[in-house]
Short mmCIF file of C-alpha atoms and ligand atoms in Angstrom, two decimals:
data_model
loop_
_atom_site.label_atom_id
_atom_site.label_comp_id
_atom_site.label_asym_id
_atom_site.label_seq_id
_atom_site.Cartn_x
_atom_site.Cartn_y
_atom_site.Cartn_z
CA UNK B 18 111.14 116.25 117.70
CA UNK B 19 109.86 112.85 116.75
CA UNK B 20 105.64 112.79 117.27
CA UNK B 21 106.32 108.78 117.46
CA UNK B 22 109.11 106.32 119.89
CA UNK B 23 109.70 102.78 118.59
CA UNK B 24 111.65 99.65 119.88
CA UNK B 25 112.17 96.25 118.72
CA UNK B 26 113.08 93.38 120.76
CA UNK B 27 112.85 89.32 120.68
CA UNK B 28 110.50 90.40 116.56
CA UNK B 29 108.19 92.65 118.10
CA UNK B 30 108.21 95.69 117.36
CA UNK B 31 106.57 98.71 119.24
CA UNK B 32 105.16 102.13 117.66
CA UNK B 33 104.36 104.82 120.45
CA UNK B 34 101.78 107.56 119.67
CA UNK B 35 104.07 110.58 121.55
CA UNK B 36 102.29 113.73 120.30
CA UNK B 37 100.96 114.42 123.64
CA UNK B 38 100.44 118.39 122.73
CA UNK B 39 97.69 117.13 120.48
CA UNK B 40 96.54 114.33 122.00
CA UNK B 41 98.17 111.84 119.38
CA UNK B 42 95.76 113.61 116.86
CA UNK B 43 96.42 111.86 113.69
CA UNK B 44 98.18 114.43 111.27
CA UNK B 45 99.97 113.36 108.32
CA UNK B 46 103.18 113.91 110.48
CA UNK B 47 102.26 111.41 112.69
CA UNK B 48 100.90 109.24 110.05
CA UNK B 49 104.13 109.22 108.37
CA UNK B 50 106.31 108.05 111.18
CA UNK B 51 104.01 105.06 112.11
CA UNK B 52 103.83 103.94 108.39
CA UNK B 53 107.50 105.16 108.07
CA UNK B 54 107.80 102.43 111.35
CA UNK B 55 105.64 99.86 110.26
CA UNK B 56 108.08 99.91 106.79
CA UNK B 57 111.19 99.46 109.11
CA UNK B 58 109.48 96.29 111.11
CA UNK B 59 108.32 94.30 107.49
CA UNK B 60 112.34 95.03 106.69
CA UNK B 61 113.20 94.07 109.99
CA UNK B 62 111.19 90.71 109.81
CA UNK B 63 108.98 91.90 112.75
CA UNK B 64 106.32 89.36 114.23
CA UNK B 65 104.06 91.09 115.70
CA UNK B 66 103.85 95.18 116.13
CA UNK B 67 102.29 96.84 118.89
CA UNK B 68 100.67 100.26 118.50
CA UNK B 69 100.37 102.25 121.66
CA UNK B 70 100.58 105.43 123.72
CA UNK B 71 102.85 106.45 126.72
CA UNK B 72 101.63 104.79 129.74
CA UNK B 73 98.66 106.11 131.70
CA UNK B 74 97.83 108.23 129.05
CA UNK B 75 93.99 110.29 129.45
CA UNK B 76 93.80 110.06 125.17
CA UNK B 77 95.20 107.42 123.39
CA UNK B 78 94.37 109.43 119.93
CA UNK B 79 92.40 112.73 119.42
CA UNK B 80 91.21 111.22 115.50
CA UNK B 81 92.30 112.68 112.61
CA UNK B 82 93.78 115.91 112.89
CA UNK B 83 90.80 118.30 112.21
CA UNK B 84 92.76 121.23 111.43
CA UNK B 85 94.05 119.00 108.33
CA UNK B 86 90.56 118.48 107.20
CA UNK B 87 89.47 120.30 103.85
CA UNK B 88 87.00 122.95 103.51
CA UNK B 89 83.88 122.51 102.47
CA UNK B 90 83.70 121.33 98.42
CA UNK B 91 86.28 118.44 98.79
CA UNK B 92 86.37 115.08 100.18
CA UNK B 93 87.85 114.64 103.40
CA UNK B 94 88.07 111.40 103.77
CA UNK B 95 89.33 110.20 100.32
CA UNK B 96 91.37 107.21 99.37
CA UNK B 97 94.45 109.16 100.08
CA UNK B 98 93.73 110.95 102.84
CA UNK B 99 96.41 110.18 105.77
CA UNK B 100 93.85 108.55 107.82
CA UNK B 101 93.03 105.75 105.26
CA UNK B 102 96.76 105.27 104.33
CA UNK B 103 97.40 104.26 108.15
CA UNK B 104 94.35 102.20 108.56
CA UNK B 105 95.40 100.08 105.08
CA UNK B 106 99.04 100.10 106.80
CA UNK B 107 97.73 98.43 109.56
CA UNK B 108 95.48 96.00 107.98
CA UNK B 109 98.16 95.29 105.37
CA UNK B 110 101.00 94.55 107.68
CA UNK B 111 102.05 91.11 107.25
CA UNK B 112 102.07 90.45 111.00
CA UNK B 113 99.75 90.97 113.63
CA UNK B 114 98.95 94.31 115.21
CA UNK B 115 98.07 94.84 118.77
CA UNK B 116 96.60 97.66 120.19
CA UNK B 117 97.58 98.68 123.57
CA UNK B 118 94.95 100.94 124.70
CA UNK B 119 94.59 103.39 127.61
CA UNK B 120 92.65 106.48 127.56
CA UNK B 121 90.06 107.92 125.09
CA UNK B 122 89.87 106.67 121.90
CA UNK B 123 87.82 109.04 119.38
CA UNK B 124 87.09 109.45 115.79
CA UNK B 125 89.55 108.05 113.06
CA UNK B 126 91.37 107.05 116.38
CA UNK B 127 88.82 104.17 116.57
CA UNK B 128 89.14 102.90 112.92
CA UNK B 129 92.73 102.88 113.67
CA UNK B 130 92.28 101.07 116.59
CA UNK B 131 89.78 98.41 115.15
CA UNK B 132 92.14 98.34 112.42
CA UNK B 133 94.53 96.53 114.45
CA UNK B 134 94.25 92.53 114.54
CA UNK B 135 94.36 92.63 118.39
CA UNK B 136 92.56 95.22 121.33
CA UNK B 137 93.25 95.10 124.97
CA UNK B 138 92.61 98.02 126.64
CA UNK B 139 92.16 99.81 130.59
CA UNK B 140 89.18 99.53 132.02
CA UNK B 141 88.94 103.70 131.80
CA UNK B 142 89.41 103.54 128.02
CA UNK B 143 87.00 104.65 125.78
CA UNK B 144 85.58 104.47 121.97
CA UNK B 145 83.88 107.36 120.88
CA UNK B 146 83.05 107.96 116.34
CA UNK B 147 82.79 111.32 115.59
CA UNK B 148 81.50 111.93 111.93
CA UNK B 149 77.94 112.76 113.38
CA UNK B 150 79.68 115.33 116.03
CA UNK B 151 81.51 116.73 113.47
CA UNK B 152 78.92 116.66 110.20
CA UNK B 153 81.78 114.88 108.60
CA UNK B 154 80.53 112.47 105.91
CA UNK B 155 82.15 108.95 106.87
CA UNK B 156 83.96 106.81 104.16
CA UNK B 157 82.67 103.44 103.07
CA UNK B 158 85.93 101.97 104.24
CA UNK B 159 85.51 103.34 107.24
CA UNK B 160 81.94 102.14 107.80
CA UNK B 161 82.91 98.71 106.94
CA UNK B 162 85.56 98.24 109.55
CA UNK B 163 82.82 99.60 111.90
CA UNK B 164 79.92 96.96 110.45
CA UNK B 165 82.47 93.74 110.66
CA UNK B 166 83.32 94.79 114.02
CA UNK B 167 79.67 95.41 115.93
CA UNK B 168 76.12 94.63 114.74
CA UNK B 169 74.34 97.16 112.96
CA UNK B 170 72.39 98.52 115.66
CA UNK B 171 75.37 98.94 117.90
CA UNK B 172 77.21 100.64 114.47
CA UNK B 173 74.34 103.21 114.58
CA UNK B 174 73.91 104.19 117.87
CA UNK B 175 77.76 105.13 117.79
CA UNK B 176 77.22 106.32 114.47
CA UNK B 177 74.37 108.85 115.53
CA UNK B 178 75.26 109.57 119.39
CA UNK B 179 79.01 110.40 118.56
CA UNK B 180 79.54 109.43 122.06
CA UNK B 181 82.11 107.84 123.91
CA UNK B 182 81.54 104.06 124.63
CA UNK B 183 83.20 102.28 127.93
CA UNK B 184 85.57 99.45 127.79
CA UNK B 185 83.75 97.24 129.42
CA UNK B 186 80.94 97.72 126.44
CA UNK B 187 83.28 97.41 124.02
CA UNK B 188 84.09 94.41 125.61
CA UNK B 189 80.67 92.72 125.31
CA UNK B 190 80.41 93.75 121.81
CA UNK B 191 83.21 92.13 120.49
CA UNK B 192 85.14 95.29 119.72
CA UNK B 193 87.94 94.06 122.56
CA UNK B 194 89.81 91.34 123.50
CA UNK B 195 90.57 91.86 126.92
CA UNK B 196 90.09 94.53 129.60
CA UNK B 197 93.83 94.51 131.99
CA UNK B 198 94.35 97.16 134.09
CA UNK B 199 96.80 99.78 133.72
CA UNK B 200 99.44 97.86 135.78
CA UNK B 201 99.53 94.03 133.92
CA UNK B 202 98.27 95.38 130.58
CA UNK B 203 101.91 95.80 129.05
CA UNK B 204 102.67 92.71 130.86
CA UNK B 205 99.66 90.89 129.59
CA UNK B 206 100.29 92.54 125.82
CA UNK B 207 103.94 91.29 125.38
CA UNK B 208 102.73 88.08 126.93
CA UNK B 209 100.32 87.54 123.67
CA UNK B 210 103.12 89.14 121.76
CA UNK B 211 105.51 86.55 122.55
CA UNK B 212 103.02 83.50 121.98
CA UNK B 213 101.90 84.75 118.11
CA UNK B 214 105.82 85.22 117.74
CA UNK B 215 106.38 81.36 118.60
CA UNK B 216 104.46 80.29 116.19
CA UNK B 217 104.59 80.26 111.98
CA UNK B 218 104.81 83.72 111.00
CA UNK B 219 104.06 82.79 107.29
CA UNK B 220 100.76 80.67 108.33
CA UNK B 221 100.03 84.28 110.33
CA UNK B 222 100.50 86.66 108.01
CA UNK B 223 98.72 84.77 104.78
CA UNK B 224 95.74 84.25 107.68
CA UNK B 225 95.74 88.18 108.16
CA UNK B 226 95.89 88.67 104.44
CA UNK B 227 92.86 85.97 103.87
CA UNK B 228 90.91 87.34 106.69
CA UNK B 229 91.46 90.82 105.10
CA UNK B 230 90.27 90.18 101.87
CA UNK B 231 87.11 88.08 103.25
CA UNK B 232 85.84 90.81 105.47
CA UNK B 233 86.32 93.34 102.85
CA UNK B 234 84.71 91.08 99.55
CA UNK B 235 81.47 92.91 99.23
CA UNK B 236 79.73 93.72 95.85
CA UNK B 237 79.23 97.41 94.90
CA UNK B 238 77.93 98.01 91.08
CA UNK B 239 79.34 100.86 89.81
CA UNK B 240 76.17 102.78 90.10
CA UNK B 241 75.70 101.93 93.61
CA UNK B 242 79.28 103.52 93.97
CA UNK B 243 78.41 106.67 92.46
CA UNK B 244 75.15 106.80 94.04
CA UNK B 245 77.25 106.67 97.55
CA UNK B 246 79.67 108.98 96.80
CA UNK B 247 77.49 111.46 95.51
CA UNK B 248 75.19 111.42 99.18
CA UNK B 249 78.61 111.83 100.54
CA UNK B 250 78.80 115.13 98.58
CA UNK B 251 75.90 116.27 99.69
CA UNK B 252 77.89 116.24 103.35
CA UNK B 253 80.94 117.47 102.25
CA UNK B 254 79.39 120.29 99.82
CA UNK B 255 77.42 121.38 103.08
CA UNK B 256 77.47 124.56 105.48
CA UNK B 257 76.81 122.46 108.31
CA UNK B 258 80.15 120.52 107.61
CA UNK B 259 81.94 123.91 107.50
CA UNK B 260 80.42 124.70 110.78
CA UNK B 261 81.86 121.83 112.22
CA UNK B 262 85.12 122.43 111.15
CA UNK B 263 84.58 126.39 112.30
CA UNK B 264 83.27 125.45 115.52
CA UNK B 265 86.12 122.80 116.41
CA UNK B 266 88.53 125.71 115.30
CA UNK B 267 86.98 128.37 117.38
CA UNK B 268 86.42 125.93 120.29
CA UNK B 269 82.48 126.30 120.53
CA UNK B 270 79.68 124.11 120.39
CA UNK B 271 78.48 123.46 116.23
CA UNK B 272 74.94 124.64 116.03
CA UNK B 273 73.67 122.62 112.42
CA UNK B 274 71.22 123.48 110.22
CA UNK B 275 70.74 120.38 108.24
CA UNK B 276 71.93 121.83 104.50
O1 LIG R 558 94.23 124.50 121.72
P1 LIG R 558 95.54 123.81 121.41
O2 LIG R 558 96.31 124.42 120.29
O3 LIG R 558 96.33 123.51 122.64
O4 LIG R 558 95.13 122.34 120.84
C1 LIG R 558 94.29 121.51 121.62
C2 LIG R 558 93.31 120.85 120.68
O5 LIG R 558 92.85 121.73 119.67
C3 LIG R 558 94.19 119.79 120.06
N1 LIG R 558 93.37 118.69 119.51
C4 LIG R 558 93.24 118.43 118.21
N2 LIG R 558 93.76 119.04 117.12
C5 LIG R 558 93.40 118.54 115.90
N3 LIG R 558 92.58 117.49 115.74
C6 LIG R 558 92.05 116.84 116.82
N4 LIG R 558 91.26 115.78 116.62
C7 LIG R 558 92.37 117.33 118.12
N5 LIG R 558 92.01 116.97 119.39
C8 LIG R 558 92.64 117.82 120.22
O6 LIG R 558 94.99 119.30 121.11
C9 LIG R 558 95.16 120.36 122.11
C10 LIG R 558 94.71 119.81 123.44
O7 LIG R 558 93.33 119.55 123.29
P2 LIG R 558 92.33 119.74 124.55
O8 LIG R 558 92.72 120.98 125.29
O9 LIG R 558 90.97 119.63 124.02
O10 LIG R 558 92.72 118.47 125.45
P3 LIG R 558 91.80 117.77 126.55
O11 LIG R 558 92.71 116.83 127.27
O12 LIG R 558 91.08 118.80 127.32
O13 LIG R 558 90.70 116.95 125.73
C11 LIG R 558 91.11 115.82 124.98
C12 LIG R 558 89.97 115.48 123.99
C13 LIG R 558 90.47 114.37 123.05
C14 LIG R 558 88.73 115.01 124.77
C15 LIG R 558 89.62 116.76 123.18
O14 LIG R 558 90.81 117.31 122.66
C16 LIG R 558 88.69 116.45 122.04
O15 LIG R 558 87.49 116.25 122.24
N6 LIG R 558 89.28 116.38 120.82
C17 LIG R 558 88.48 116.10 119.62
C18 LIG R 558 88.07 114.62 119.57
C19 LIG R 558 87.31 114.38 118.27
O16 LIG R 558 86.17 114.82 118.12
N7 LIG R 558 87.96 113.73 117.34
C20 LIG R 558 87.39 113.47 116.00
C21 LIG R 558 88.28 114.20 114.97
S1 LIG R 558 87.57 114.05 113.36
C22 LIG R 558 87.83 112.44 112.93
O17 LIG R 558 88.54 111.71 113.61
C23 LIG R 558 87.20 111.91 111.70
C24 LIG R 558 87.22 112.87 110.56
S2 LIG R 558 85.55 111.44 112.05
O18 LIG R 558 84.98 112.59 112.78
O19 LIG R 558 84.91 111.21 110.81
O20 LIG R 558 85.64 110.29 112.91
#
């Protein structure tokens, strides 16, 4: 049973999150067929993708897959993780990605989401990063996309709250294009869809590319890197990041201890 439905029509090209028995979690299963899709659209010329759910949806994605996520000792959110590998699909593809949004939107979910070039969402969507919720030690990558999206304040009260923001915050932040409700959103969506796909798709796609490479130029010495990575490992190497994982799996409230 396919976790994901696509169509093309007109060069645009549309991936539907359809794992609805885990709330579009993000496993490598699903992972695969979006980056198997996005593969098929650069083939396929595709001029602008749209990544979405089934309509009138409560949770557009769950995050990553938790039951996926590594015991304590190993990084969870490494370069290769599945998670990553879609969010560099994304920001790689040499078109423009919109994001149709309805429902919640939590954990890796988001950095997918902000991934894309485009958001328009319901006004009952929501954004909600999880790390904090979790004790899950977030990726620079992954902070990044947060930082270049909201200001730094705004980063850390997601950040630390782990709670779910509305889309009519989002909105004001910048994290959003447009609010549409449920009934004009697709129409709305296709609507921008169809005015990117009139114009020069190689001016669009070296744009994307330049844009990409500006937000993410940032100097890191190597021994800034290390010194990162290794506060990371004091997360990962942690009980309280096994207790989130055991207390997701065993459906209960985490109760951290702060080592
Ligand atoms: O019990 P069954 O087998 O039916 O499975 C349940 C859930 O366990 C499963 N599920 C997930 N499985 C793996 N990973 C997930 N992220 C995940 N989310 C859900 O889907 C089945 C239905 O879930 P249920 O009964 O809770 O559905 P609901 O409609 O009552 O509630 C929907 C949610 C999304 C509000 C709820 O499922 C939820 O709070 N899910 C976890 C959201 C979350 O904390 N995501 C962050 C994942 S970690 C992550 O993304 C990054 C590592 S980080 O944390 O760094 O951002």
């Amino acid at each position: 049973m396919p976790l994901i439905l696509t169509e093309t029509q007109d060069a645009i090209g549309t991936i539907v999150m359809n794992h609805a028995q885990k709330r579009n979690a993000l496993s490598e299963a699903l992972i695969g067929e979006i980056t198997t899709a996005l593969e098929c659209f650069r083939e396929q010329n595709i001029r602008v993708a749209v990544l979405r759910a089934p309509a009138g949806v409560k949770v557009w994605s769950a995050g990553h897959d938790v039951s996926e996520l590594p015991d304590r000792g190993r990084d969870p959110l490494g370069w290769s993780d599945s998670l990553r590998v879609l969010v560099r699909a994304i920001q790689e593809f040499p078109a423009p990605v919109i994001a149709l949004i309805e429902g919640g939107v939590w954990g890796g979910g988001c950095e997918v989401a902000m991934a894309c070039d485009i958001l328009v969402a319901t006004p009952e969507a929501t954004f909600a990063i999880t790390p904090a919720k979790l004790g899950v030690p977030y990726n620079l990558g992954g902070l990044l996309t947060l930082i270049n999206m909201v200001p730094l304040p705004v980063a850390k009260e997601m950040l630390f709250t782990a709670q779910p923001i509305p889309t009519a915050q989002a909105l004001n932040l910048g994290i959003i294009n447009y609010i549409k409700p449920a009934a004009e959103i697709e129409a709305f969506v296709y609507g921008l869809a169809s005015q990117i796909v009139a114009n020069s798709p190689l001016s669009i796609s070296v744009m994307k590319e330049e844009l990409r490479l500006l937000a993410s130029a940032r100097t890191l010495s190597p021994e800034l890197f290390e010194r990162i990575q290794g506060l990371r490992r004091v997360v990962y190497d942690s009980h309280d990041y096994q207790e989130g994982l055991n207390a997701f799996r065993e459906k209960r409230k985490p109760r951290f201890q702060g080592e």
